[in-house]
Coordinates of C-alpha atoms in Angstrom, one line a residue:
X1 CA 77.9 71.7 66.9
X2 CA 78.5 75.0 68.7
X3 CA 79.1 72.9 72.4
X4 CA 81.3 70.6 70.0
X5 CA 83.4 73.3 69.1
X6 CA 83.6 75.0 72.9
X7 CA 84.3 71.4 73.9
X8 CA 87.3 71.0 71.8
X9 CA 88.7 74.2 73.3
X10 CA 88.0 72.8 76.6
X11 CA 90.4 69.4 75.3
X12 CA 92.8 72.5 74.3
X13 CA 93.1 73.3 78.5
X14 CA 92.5 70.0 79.3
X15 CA 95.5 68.3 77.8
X16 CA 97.6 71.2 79.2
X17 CA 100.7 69.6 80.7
X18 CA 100.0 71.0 84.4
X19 CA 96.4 70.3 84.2
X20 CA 96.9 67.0 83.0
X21 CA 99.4 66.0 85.8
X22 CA 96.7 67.4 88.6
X23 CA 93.7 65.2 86.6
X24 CA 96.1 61.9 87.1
X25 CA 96.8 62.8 91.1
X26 CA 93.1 63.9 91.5
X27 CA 91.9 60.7 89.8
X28 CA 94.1 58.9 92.4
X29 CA 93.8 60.9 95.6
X30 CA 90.1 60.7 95.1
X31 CA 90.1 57.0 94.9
X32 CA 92.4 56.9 97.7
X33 CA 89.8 58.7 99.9
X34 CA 87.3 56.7 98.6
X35 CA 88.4 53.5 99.6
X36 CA 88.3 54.5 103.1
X37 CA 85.1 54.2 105.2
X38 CA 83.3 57.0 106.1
X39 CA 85.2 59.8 104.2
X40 CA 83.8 60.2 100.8
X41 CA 83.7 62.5 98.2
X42 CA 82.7 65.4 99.8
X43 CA 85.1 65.2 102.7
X44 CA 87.7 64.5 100.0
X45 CA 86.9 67.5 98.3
X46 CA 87.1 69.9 101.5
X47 CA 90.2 68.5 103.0
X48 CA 92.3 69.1 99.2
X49 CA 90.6 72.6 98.9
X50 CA 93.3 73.9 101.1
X51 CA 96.1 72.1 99.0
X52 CA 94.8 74.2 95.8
X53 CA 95.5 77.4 97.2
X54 CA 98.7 76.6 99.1
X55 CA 100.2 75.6 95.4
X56 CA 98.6 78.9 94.2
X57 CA 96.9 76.8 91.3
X58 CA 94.8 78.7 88.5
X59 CA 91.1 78.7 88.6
X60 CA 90.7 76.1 86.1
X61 CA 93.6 73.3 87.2
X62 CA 92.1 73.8 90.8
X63 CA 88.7 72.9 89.7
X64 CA 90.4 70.3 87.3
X65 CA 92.0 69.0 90.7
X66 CA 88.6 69.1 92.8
X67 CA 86.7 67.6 90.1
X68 CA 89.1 64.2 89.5
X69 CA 89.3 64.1 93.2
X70 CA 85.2 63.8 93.5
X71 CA 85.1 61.4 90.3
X72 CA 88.0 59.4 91.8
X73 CA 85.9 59.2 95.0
X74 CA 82.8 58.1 93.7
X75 CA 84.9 55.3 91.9
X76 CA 86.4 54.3 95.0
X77 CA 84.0 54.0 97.2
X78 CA 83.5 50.4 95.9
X79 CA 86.7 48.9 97.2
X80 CA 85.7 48.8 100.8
X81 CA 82.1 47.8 99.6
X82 CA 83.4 44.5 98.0
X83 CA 86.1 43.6 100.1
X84 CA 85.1 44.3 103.8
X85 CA 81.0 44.5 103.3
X86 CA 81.2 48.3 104.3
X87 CA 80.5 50.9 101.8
X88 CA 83.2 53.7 101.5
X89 CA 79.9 56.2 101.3
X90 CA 76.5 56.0 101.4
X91 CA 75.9 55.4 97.3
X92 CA 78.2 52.4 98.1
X93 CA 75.9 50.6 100.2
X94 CA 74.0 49.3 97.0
X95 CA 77.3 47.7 95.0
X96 CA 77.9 45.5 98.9
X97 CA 74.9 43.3 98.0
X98 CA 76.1 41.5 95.4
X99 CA 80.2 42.7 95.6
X100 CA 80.3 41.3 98.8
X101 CA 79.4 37.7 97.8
X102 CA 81.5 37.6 94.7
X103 CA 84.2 38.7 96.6
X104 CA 83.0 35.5 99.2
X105 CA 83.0 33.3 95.9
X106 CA 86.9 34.5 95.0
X107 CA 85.6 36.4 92.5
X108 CA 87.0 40.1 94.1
X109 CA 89.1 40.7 91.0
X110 CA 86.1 40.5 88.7
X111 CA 83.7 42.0 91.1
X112 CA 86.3 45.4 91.0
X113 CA 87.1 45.3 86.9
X114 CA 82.9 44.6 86.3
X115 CA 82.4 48.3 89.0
X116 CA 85.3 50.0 87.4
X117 CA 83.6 49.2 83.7
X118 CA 80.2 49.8 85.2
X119 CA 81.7 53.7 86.5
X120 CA 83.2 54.2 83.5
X121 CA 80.2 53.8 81.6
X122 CA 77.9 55.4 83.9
X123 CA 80.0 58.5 84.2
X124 CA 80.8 59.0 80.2
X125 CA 77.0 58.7 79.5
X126 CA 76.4 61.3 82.7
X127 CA 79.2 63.5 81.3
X128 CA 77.4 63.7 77.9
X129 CA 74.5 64.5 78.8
X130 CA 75.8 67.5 81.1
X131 CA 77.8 68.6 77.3
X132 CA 74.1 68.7 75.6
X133 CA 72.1 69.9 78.5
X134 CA 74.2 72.2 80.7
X135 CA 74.0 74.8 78.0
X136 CA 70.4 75.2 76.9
X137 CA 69.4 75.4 80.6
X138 CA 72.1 78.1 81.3
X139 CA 70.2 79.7 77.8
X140 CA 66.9 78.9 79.3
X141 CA 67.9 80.8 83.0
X142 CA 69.1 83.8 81.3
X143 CA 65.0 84.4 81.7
X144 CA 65.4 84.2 85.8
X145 CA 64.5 87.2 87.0
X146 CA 65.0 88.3 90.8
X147 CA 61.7 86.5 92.0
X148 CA 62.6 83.4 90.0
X149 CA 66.0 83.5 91.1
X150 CA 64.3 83.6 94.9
X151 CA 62.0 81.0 94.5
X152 CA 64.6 78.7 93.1
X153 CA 66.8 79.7 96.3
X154 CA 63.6 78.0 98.3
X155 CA 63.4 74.7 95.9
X156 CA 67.0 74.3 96.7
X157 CA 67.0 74.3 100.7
X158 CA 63.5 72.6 99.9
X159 CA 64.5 69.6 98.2
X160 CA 67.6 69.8 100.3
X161 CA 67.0 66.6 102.2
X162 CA 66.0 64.6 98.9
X163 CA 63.5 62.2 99.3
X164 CA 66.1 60.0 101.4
X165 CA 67.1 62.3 103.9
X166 CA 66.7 61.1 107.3
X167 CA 65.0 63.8 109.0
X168 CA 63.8 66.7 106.6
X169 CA 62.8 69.1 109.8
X170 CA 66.7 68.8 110.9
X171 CA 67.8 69.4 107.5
X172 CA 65.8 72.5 107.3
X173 CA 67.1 73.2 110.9
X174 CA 70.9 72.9 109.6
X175 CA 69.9 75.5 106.6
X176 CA 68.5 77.8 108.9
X177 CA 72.0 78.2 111.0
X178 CA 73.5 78.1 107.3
X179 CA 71.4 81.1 106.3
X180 CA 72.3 82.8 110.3
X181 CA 75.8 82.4 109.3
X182 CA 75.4 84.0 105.9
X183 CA 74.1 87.5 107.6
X184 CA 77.4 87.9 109.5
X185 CA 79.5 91.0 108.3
X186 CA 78.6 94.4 106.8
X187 CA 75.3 94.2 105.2
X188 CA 76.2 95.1 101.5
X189 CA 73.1 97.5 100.8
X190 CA 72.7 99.3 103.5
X191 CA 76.6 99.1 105.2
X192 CA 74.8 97.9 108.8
X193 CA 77.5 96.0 110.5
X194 CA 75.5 92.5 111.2
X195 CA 76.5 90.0 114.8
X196 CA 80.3 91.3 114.3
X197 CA 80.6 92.0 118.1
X198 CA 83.2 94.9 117.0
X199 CA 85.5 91.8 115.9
X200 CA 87.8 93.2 112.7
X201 CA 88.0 89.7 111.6
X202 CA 84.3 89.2 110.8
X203 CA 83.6 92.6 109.0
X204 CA 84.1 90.6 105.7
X205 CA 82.1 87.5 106.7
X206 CA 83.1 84.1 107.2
X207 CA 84.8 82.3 105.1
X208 CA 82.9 79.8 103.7
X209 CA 86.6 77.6 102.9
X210 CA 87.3 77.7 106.8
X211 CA 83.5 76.8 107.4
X212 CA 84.0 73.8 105.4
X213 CA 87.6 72.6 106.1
X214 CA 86.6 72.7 109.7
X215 CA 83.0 70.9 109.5
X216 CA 84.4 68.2 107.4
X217 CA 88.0 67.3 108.1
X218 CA 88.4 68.6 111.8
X219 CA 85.1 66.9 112.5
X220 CA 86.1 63.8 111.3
X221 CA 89.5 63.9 113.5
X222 CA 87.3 64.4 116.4
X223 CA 85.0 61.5 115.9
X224 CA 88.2 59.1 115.0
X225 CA 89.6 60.1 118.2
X226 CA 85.9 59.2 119.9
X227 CA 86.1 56.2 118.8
X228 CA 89.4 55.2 118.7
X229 CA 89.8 53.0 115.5
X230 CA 91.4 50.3 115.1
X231 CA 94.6 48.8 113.6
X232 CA 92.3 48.3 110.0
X233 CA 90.0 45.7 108.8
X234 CA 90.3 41.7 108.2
X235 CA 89.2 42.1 104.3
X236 CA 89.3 39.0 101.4
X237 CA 91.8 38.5 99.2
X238 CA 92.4 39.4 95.9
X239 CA 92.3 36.9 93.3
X240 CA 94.1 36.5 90.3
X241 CA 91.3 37.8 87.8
X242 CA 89.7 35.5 85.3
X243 CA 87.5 38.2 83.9
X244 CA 85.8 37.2 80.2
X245 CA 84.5 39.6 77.4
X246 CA 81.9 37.7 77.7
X247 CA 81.5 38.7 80.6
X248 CA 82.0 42.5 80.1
X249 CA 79.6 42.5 77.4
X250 CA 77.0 40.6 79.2
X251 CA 76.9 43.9 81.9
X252 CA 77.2 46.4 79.3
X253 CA 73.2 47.1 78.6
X254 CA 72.4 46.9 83.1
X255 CA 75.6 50.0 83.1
X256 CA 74.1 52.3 80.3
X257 CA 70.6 52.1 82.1
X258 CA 72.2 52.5 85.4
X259 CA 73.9 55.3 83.6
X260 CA 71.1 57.0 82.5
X261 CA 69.2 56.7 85.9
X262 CA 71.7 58.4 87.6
X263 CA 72.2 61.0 85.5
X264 CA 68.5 62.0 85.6
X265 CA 68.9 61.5 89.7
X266 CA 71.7 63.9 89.4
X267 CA 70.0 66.7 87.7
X268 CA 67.2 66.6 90.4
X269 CA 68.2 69.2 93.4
X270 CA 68.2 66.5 96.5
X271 CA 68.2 63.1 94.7
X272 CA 71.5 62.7 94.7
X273 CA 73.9 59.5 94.0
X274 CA 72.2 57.4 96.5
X275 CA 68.4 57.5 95.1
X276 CA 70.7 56.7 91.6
X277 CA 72.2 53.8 92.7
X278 CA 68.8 52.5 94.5
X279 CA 66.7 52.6 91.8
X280 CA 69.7 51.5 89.4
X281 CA 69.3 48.8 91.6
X282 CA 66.1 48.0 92.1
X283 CA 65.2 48.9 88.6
X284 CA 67.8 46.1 87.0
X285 CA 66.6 43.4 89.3
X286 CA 62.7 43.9 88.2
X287 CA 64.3 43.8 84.4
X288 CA 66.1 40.7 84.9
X289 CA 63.7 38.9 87.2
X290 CA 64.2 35.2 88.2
X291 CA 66.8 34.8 85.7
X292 CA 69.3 36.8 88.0
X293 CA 71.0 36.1 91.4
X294 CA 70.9 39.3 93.1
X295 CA 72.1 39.5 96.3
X296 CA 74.6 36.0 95.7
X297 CA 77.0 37.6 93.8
X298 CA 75.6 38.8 90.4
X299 CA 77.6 40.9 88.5
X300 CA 74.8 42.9 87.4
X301 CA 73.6 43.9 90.9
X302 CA 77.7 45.1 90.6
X303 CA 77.4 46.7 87.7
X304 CA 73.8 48.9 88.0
X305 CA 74.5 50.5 91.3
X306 CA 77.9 51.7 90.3
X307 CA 76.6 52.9 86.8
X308 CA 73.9 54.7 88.7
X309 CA 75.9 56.9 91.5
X310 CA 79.0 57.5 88.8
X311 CA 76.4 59.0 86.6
X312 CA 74.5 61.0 89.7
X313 CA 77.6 62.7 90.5
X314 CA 78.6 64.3 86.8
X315 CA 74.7 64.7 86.7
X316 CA 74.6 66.6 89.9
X317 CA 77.1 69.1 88.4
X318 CA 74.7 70.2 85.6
X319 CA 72.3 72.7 88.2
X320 CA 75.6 73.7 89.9
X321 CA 77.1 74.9 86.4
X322 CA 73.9 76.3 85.1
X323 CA 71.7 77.6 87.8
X324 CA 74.6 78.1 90.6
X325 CA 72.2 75.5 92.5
X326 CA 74.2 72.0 93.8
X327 CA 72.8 68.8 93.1
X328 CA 74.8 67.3 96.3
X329 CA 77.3 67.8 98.8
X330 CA 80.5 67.4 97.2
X331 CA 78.9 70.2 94.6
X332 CA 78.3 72.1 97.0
X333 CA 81.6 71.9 98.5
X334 CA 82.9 72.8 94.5
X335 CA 80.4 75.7 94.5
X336 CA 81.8 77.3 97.0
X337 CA 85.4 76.9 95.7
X338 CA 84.1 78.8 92.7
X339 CA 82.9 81.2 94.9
X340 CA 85.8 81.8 96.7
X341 CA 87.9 82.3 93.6
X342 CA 85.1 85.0 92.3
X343 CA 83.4 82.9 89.9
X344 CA 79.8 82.9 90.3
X345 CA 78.1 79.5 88.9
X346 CA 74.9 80.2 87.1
X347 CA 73.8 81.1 83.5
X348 CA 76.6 83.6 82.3
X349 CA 79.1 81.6 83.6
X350 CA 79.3 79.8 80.5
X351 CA 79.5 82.9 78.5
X352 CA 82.1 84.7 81.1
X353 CA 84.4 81.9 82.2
X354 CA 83.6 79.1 79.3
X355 CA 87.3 78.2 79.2
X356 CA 87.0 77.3 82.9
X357 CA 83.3 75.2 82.1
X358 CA 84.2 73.4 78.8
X359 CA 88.0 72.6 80.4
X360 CA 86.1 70.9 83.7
X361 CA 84.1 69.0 81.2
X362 CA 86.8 68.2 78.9
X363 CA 89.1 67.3 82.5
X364 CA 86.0 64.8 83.1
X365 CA 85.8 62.9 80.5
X366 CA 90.0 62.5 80.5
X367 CA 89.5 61.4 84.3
X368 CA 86.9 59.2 83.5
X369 CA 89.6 57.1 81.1
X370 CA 92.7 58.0 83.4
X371 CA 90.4 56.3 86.1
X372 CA 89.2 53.7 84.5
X373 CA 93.0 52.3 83.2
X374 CA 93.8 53.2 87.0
X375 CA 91.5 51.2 88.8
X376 CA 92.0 47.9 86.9
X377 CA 95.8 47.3 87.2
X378 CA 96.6 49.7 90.1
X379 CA 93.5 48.0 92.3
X380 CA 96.0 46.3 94.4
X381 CA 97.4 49.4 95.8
X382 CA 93.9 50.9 96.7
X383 CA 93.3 47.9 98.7
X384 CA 96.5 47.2 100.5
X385 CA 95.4 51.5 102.0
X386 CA 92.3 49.6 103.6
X387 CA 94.8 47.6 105.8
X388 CA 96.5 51.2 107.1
X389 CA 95.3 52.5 110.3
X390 CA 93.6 55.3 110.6
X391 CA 95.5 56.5 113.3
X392 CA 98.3 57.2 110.7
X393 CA 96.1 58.9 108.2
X394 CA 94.0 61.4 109.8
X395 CA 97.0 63.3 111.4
X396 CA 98.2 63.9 107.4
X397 CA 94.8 65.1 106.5
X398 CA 94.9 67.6 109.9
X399 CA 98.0 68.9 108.9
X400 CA 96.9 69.3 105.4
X401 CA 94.0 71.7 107.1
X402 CA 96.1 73.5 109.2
X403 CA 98.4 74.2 106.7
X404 CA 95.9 75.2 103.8
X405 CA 94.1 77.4 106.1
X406 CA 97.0 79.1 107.0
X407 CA 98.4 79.6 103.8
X408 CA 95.5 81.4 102.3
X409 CA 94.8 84.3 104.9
X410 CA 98.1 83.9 106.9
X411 CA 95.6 84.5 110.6
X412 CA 95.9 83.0 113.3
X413 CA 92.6 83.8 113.4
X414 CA 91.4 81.4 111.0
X415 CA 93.0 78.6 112.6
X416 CA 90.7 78.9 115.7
X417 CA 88.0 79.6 113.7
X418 CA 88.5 76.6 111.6
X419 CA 88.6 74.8 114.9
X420 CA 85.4 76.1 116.4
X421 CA 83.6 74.8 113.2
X422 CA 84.9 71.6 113.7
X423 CA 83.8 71.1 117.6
X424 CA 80.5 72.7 116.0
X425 CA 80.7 70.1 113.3
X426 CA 81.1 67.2 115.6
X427 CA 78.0 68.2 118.4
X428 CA 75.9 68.7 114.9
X429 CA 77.2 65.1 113.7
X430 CA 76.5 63.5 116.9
X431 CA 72.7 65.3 116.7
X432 CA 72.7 63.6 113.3
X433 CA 72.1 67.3 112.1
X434 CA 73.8 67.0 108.4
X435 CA 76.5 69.7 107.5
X436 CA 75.9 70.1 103.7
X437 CA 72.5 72.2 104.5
X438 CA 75.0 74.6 106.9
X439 CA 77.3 74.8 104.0
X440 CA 74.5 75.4 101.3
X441 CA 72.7 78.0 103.9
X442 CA 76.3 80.3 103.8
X443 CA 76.7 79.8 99.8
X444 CA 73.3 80.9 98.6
X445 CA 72.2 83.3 101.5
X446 CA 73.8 86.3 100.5
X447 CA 72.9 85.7 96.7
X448 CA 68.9 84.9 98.2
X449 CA 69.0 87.9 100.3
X450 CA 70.0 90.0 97.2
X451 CA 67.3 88.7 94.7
X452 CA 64.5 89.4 97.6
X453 CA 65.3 92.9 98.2
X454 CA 65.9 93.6 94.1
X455 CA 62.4 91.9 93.7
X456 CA 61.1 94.1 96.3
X457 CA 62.6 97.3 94.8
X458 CA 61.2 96.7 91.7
X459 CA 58.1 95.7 92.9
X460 CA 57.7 98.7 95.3
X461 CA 57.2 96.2 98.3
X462 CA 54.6 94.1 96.6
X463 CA 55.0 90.6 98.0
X464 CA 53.0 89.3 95.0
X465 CA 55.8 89.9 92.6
X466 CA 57.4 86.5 93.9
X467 CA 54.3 84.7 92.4
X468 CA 53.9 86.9 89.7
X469 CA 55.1 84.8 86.7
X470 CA 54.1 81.2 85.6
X471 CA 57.9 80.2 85.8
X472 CA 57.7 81.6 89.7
X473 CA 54.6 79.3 90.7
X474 CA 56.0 76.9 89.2
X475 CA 59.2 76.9 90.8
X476 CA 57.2 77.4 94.2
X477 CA 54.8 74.4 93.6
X478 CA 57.9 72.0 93.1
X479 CA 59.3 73.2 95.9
X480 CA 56.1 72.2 98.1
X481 CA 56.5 69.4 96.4
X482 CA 60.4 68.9 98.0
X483 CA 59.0 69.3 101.2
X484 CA 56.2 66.5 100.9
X485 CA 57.8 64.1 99.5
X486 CA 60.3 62.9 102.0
X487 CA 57.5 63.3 104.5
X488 CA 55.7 60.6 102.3
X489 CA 57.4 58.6 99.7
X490 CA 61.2 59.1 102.1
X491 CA 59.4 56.4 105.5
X492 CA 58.9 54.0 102.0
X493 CA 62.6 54.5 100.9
X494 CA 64.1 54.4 103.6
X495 CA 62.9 51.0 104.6
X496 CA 63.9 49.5 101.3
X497 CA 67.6 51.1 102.1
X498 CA 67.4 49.6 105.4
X499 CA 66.4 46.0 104.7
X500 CA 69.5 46.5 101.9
X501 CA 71.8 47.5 104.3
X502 CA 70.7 44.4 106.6
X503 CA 71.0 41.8 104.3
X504 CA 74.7 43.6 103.6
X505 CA 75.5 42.7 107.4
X506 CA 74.1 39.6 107.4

């Protein structure tokens, strides 16, 4: 009753005039930047984190902003799925299998009404359960101490890769020149200037904002002009939709498991929306057997992927909120927008900025609605984007950067900084190094460095005090654990992704 209550004042900032207005252009940005190939939520995210400043938005209609943006995202990422066979992200590449051959059968329309249904439903039941859990594990963290807080640090960059990650020894690789990063400035306890070369700029750091602007969005200009895209994609046309309640209803139980999947793939540090809509999936097909068609058009094998990664991505927000921990890397990208504008995600901050917390939540569960009228009428829009050339739309999202950038410190400085990360960004791309681990080694590396040398002070410079409580080992043992498993169960997962993706090109 009490997160009823909180929740209600969260509808109270919310339904705010201004914050309403950003939730509607998030929700549609978002989906914009979904649709297109290869950008997803997270580069969304970090090319409109620049935007936020320049309008000099509040804490809490920024985040509202960020937070449509990713939902909007992870909605339309299944435009490009359906209609061209190539999925707008990676948690995308599931809904191709069976969106793909609708769309073949002149069944697009349906195919994008049955995903939009199938996010809606997948997201609200992902969105509830981040209302009942998020605050009894913020209650239950208010027990961390400095040597739990630690070891929690490790099962984050532990479980990093999740147990689909391509190569876990580069993604531990890409943390390590995170945490490198991190150490740059004037060390807070002891005031040691650290790798600042006598530069006045880097006494305070870096910026984790210019870090990501310039690993995301600059990277990605570089690689479009590597390859030099093309003048857009042939795609199928839409069809006049024919859709039945019937038919909605018939979907309705394959969305809320898909929902419930993803939500629990969310929670877990390094599952992620990908491992939700795989075993959405996979999961569904086993359930329905030889009755169904998957993989000829089956609006179930629409309907379970999208319910999965829509509910991964509001679940991923509940270890981010509570434990300042992301559960992928567009929340990582939102962590360290909190960051940035001094709020520190974790147990207290729902006691010290719970108007900011329940008003996200409340903003979520708006967005989920605003999206879900959105995407059935306004679908026709999305797609036409799909036929724009690329060549037109990076050079907007450049100038976005540059400008953002600017606006916030006003340094020249910045700018070539911003730069540097993106060369940086592209060599690591083309080493298939990932960038979220970089990003996740400069968020939490000051806040790990600080909980090892508290434990150490209170421990006298016992080592054992890291191990010294039940809810330390056991934090410790699931990190091993993060660390095996894509070394065993990922080869397995992996192969199953792959021979999905295949039959999507064939």
């Amino acid at each position: 009753m009490e997160s009823l209550g909180f929740l209600m004042q969260g509808f109270g900032i919310a339904l705010q005039p201004e914050n309403l207005m950003f939730a509607v252009l998030g929700a549609f940005l978002g989906t914009l930047i979904g649709a297109l190939p290869g950008l997803g939520p997270a580069n969304g995210v970090a090319i409109l984190i620049p935007l936020a400043f320049t309008l000099g938005l509040s804490p809490e209609t920024s985040l509202i902003l960020l937070t449509s943006v990713y939902a909007g995202a992870m909605y339309g990422g299944r435009i490009s799925s359906i209609l061209l066979n190539i999925p707008g992200d990676e948690p995308a590449m599931m809904t191709c299998l069976d969106g793909y051959p609708m769309a073949q059968k002149g069944k697009a329309a349906e195919a994008m009404a049955i995903s939009a249904i199938a996010s809606f439903i997948g997201s609200l039941i992902a969105t509830i359960g981040l209302i009942v859990m998020a605050p009894w594990l913020a209650s239950f963290a208010l027990t961390f101490g400095p040597a739990e807080y630690f070891a929690l640090f490790v099962l984050a960059f532990a479980t990093l890769g999740g147990i689909t990650g391509k190569n876990p020894v580069k993604t531990l690789m890409a943390a390590a020149i995170g945490l490198m990063i991190a150490t740059v400035g004037i060390d807070a306890s002891t005031g040691t200037q650290r790798y600042t070369y006598d530069i006045l700029e880097l006494y305070e750091g870096i910026d984790f904002i210019i870090a990501i602007v310039g690993l995301f969005a600059i990277s990605e200009l570089l690689f479009f002009i590597e390859q030099h895209a093309g003048e857009g994609k042939a795609m199928i046309a839409m069809n006049k939709m024919t859709l039945k309640l019937k038919d909605i209803v018939a979907i309705l139980p394959t969305a809320f498991r898909g929902g419930v999947l993803g939500f629990i793939s969310g929670v877990l540090p390094g599952a992620g929306a990908s491992l939700g809509s795989f075993i959405s999936y996979t999961l569904e097909k086993k359930i329905i057997g030889k009755k169904g068609h998957f993989g000829e058009g089956d609006p179930r094998g629409v309907a379970a992927p999208e319910a999965g990664n829509n509910g991964a991505a509001s679940g991923a927000l509940v270890p981010m909120l509570t434990l300042g921990v992301p559960g992928s890397g567009t929340t990582a990208v939102l962590l360290a927008m909190l960051i940035s504008l001094n709020i520190t995600p974790g147990p207290l901050m729902f006691s010290q900025h719970g108007d900011i917390v329940w008003g996200v939540i409340a903003a979520l569960l708006i967005g989920n609605v605003i999206l879900l009228l959105m995407n059935i009428p306004m679908v026709g829009i999305f797609v036409k984007l799909l036929s724009v050339p690329p060549k037109y739309l990076l050079p907007v999202v450049t100038m976005v950067a540059f400008v953002g950038i600017y606006s916030i410190s006003h340094s020249a400085f910045d700018l070539y900084f911003m730069v540097a990360f993106g060369v940086a960004g592209y060599f690591l791309r083309k080493l298939d190094i990932p960038l979220v681990p970089v990003i996740l080694g400069m968020l939490l590396g000051p806040e790990m460095e600080k909980n090892l040398r508290h434990a150490m002070q209170l421990s006298d410079g016992d080592w054992t005090i890291l191990i010294g409580s039940p809810l330390a080992v056991t934090l410790w043992c699931i990190a091993i654990a993060g660390l095996l498993l894509p070394v065993i169960v990922g080869p397995i997962l992996r192969r199953r992704m792959g021979a999905a993706k295949a039959a999507t090109d064939a």
